[in-house]
Coordinates of C-alpha atoms and ligand atoms in Angstrom, one line a residue:
M1 CA 98.6 186.9 209.9
A2 CA 102.0 186.3 209.2
S3 CA 102.9 189.7 211.0
S4 CA 100.0 189.1 213.0
K5 CA 101.9 186.5 214.4
I6 CA 105.4 188.6 213.9
I7 CA 104.1 190.8 216.7
L8 CA 102.2 188.5 219.2
G9 CA 105.9 186.2 218.7
A10 CA 107.6 189.5 220.0
I11 CA 105.2 190.3 222.9
F12 CA 105.9 187.1 224.3
V13 CA 110.2 187.1 223.8
A14 CA 110.2 190.6 225.0
S15 CA 107.3 190.7 228.3
F16 CA 109.6 187.2 229.2
Y17 CA 112.4 190.0 230.2
L18 CA 110.0 192.8 231.5
S19 CA 109.9 192.2 234.8
A20 CA 113.1 191.8 234.8
S21 CA 113.7 195.6 233.4
F22 CA 110.7 197.8 233.9
A23 CA 109.0 196.1 236.5
F24 CA 112.2 195.8 239.6
P25 CA 113.4 198.8 240.4
G26 CA 116.6 197.1 241.1
H27 CA 117.1 196.4 237.9
H28 CA 117.5 200.0 236.5
E29 CA 117.5 202.8 240.0
G30 CA 117.2 206.1 237.5
A31 CA 113.3 205.0 236.5
Y32 CA 111.7 205.0 239.4
P33 CA 111.3 208.2 241.8
V34 CA 113.8 207.9 244.8
G35 CA 112.0 207.6 248.0
N36 CA 108.5 205.0 246.6
S37 CA 108.8 202.4 247.3
L38 CA 107.1 199.8 245.0
S39 CA 104.8 196.9 245.5
P40 CA 102.6 194.7 243.8
D41 CA 100.2 195.1 246.9
Y42 CA 100.4 199.3 246.3
Y43 CA 96.0 199.5 245.2
K44 CA 95.2 196.9 247.4
F45 CA 93.5 198.2 249.2
T46 CA 93.1 201.2 247.8
C47 CA 91.9 199.9 244.3
P48 CA 91.8 196.7 244.5
Q49 CA 90.0 196.2 241.1
A50 CA 92.3 198.5 239.2
D51 CA 93.8 195.0 237.1
E52 CA 90.4 194.0 236.6
I53 CA 89.8 197.5 234.7
V54 CA 92.3 197.6 233.1
V55 CA 92.1 193.9 231.6
S56 CA 87.5 194.4 230.8
I57 CA 88.9 197.7 228.7
L58 CA 91.8 195.7 226.9
K59 CA 89.3 192.8 225.6
K60 CA 87.2 195.6 224.3
A61 CA 90.5 197.8 222.3
I62 CA 91.7 194.4 221.3
A63 CA 88.7 192.5 220.2
K64 CA 88.8 195.7 218.5
E65 CA 92.2 196.5 216.1
Q66 CA 94.3 193.6 218.0
R67 CA 97.8 195.6 217.4
I68 CA 96.6 198.1 220.3
A69 CA 99.0 195.1 222.3
A70 CA 102.1 195.6 220.6
S71 CA 102.0 199.5 220.6
L72 CA 100.6 199.3 224.2
L73 CA 104.0 197.5 225.2
R74 CA 106.2 200.0 223.0
L75 CA 104.6 202.6 224.1
L76 CA 105.9 201.5 228.5
F77 CA 109.3 201.5 226.7
H78 CA 109.0 204.2 225.1
D79 CA 108.5 206.1 228.9
C80 CA 110.1 204.5 230.3
F81 CA 113.8 204.8 228.2
V82 CA 112.8 208.7 229.1
Q83 CA 114.1 209.8 232.6
G84 CA 112.0 207.1 234.0
C85 CA 108.6 205.1 234.3
D86 CA 107.1 208.7 234.4
A87 CA 104.0 208.7 231.7
S88 CA 106.2 212.1 230.3
V89 CA 104.8 210.8 226.9
L90 CA 101.5 211.0 227.6
L91 CA 101.5 215.0 228.3
D92 CA 101.0 217.1 225.9
D93 CA 102.7 220.4 224.5
T94 CA 101.9 223.3 226.4
E95 CA 103.4 226.3 228.1
E96 CA 106.2 224.2 229.9
V97 CA 105.9 221.4 228.3
V98 CA 107.3 219.9 225.1
S99 CA 105.5 217.0 224.8
E100 CA 107.7 214.1 223.7
K101 CA 105.2 212.8 221.7
N102 CA 106.9 215.1 218.6
A103 CA 110.4 213.5 219.8
I104 CA 111.5 211.0 216.4
P105 CA 111.1 208.0 217.6
N106 CA 107.8 208.7 218.5
K107 CA 106.2 211.3 215.7
N108 CA 103.2 209.7 213.8
S109 CA 104.7 206.4 215.8
I110 CA 103.7 205.6 219.0
R111 CA 99.7 205.1 219.5
G112 CA 97.3 203.7 222.1
F113 CA 96.5 207.5 224.0
E114 CA 92.9 206.7 223.3
V115 CA 93.1 203.6 224.9
I116 CA 95.1 205.0 228.0
D117 CA 92.9 207.3 228.4
E118 CA 89.8 205.0 228.0
I119 CA 91.5 203.1 231.0
K120 CA 92.2 206.3 233.2
T121 CA 88.9 207.0 232.8
A122 CA 87.3 203.9 234.2
L123 CA 90.2 204.2 237.1
E124 CA 89.2 207.5 238.3
E125 CA 85.6 205.9 237.8
A126 CA 86.2 203.3 240.8
C127 CA 89.0 205.3 242.9
P128 CA 89.4 208.8 242.0
H129 CA 93.2 210.0 241.9
T130 CA 94.4 206.8 243.5
V131 CA 96.6 205.3 240.8
S132 CA 98.8 207.0 238.9
C133 CA 99.4 207.7 235.1
A134 CA 102.3 205.8 234.8
D135 CA 101.0 202.4 236.7
T136 CA 98.5 202.7 234.1
I137 CA 101.4 202.1 231.2
A138 CA 102.5 199.7 233.1
L139 CA 99.5 197.4 233.8
A140 CA 98.4 198.4 230.5
A141 CA 101.3 196.8 228.6
R142 CA 101.1 193.9 230.2
A143 CA 97.3 193.0 230.7
S144 CA 98.7 193.7 226.3
T145 CA 100.9 191.0 226.7
V146 CA 98.6 188.0 228.4
L147 CA 95.6 188.6 227.0
S148 CA 98.1 188.3 223.8
G149 CA 98.8 184.9 224.4
G150 CA 102.1 186.0 226.4
P151 CA 103.3 186.1 230.2
Y152 CA 101.9 187.2 233.2
W153 CA 104.8 188.7 235.7
E154 CA 104.8 190.4 239.2
L155 CA 104.0 194.4 238.4
P156 CA 105.8 196.8 241.3
L157 CA 103.2 199.4 241.1
G158 CA 103.4 202.9 242.8
R159 CA 105.3 205.2 240.4
R160 CA 104.6 208.3 240.2
D161 CA 103.3 210.8 237.2
S162 CA 106.2 213.7 235.5
K163 CA 104.1 216.6 235.7
T164 CA 107.0 218.0 233.6
A165 CA 107.8 215.7 229.8
N166 CA 111.2 216.0 227.6
M167 CA 111.6 215.7 223.8
K168 CA 115.3 216.5 223.6
L169 CA 116.3 213.2 226.0
A170 CA 113.6 211.0 223.9
N171 CA 115.1 212.1 220.8
K172 CA 118.4 211.4 223.0
N173 CA 117.3 207.9 224.4
L174 CA 115.4 206.3 222.6
P175 CA 116.9 203.9 220.0
P176 CA 117.0 204.5 215.7
P177 CA 115.8 201.9 213.9
N178 CA 118.8 202.5 211.8
A179 CA 121.5 202.1 215.2
T180 CA 123.8 199.6 215.3
L181 CA 124.9 197.1 217.1
H182 CA 127.6 198.9 219.6
R183 CA 124.8 202.0 219.4
L184 CA 122.5 200.1 220.7
I185 CA 123.7 198.7 223.7
K186 CA 124.6 202.5 224.3
F187 CA 121.6 203.5 224.2
F188 CA 120.0 200.2 227.2
Q189 CA 122.8 200.0 229.2
R190 CA 122.5 204.7 229.4
Q191 CA 119.2 202.5 231.6
G192 CA 121.0 200.4 233.3
L193 CA 120.3 197.1 230.6
D194 CA 122.9 194.8 229.1
K195 CA 123.3 193.3 226.3
V196 CA 120.3 189.5 227.6
D197 CA 118.0 192.5 228.0
L198 CA 118.4 194.4 224.9
V199 CA 118.0 190.9 222.6
A200 CA 115.5 189.7 225.1
L201 CA 113.5 193.3 225.4
S202 CA 113.8 193.4 221.1
G203 CA 112.0 190.3 221.1
T204 CA 114.7 189.6 218.6
V205 CA 113.8 185.9 217.7
L206 CA 118.1 185.6 216.6
D207 CA 120.3 183.4 218.8
Y208 CA 123.1 185.3 221.5
W209 CA 126.2 183.7 218.9
H210 CA 124.3 185.3 215.6
I211 CA 123.1 188.7 216.5
F212 CA 127.0 188.8 217.8
N213 CA 129.2 187.6 215.4
V214 CA 126.7 188.8 212.5
Q215 CA 127.9 192.7 213.0
D216 CA 130.7 194.4 211.6
K217 CA 133.0 195.0 215.5
P218 CA 133.9 192.2 217.6
L219 CA 132.1 193.1 221.1
T220 CA 133.9 194.2 224.6
Ligands
HEM301 C1 116.1 197.9 220.1 C2 116.1 198.4 220.2 C3 114.8 199.5 219.6 C4 114.8 199.6 218.0 C5 115.8 200.5 217.5 C6 112.9 199.9 217.6 C7 112.4 200.5 217.1 C8 111.1 200.4 216.5 C9 110.4 201.8 215.1 C10 111.4 201.2 214.2 C11 109.2 200.0 215.0 C12 109.0 201.2 213.6 C13 107.4 202.7 214.2 C14 106.9 202.6 213.0 O1 106.4 202.1 211.9 O2 105.7 203.6 213.6 C15 109.2 199.9 216.9 C16 107.6 199.0 217.1 C17 107.1 198.6 217.4 N1 108.6 197.9 218.9 FE1 110.6 198.5 218.4 N2 112.3 199.2 219.0 C18 113.4 198.8 220.2 C19 113.3 198.1 220.3 C20 112.2 197.7 220.9 C21 111.3 197.0 222.7 C22 112.2 197.2 223.5 C23 110.5 197.4 222.8 C24 109.3 196.4 223.9 C25 109.3 195.5 224.7 C26 110.0 196.8 221.4 C27 107.7 196.8 221.0 C28 107.6 197.7 219.7 C29 106.1 197.2 219.6 C30 105.7 196.1 220.0 C31 106.6 197.3 218.2 C32 105.1 197.5 217.2 C33 104.4 198.6 217.3 C34 102.9 199.0 217.0 O3 102.8 198.1 216.1 O4 102.1 199.9 217.5 N3 110.5 197.6 220.1 N4 110.5 199.6 217.2

């Protein structure tokens, strides 16, 4: 019970900042394909029911296992930190692809793929070849947050899917649990995110003063 409260709390706090990081292209442009203009209305005419489909499947998935909401939020984070929010995290090993799923921070840890598959199948049935996998992950992260009692945020859509994955970059860009605060700041800076983003996205309950004074080295 306590751990599910912590997870829900983390989702709630972190999701406030998703709009400023994973959601808005201007904030860290590296996450979005050049020349692709994102819009919350991207599927307004081609798949207006997309969000409804995502929400209806997630309602069932969360009723079955509450943790899945947290896992899907993390899936978006792990997708976006490796060559942008391009669904590269979904790709399995092939002759050409070395899957990010086997990167150290992901192996036996990242989860939610079955639910994403289920959502994507339903989206394909309703609107064939329309909604990208990258948008499916982003929509699932938002719906998970909202269904867990967190806030709704406007989500620009129109991400394109990558045909390649980058396991090396996943190992390089996804922060390990033993990273110092200084290294965490560097990991986030690499994505165009600042210290405020780091604190908010980490869903920490600590305030800035505490966070930035318990460290061994002064921060610049
Ligand atoms: C700041 C650097 C971060 C580090 C070092 C970190 C590390 C970790 C680790 C080690 C786990 C446990 C994984 C496991 O048990 O297999 C975890 C879980 C989780 N992380 Fe992070 N994380 C970070 C930032 C974030 C961010 C930015 C988000 C989302 C906005 C996030 C969302 C989550 C969630 C929701 C879980 C629970 C997932 C589940 O239960 O399936 N984390 N994180």
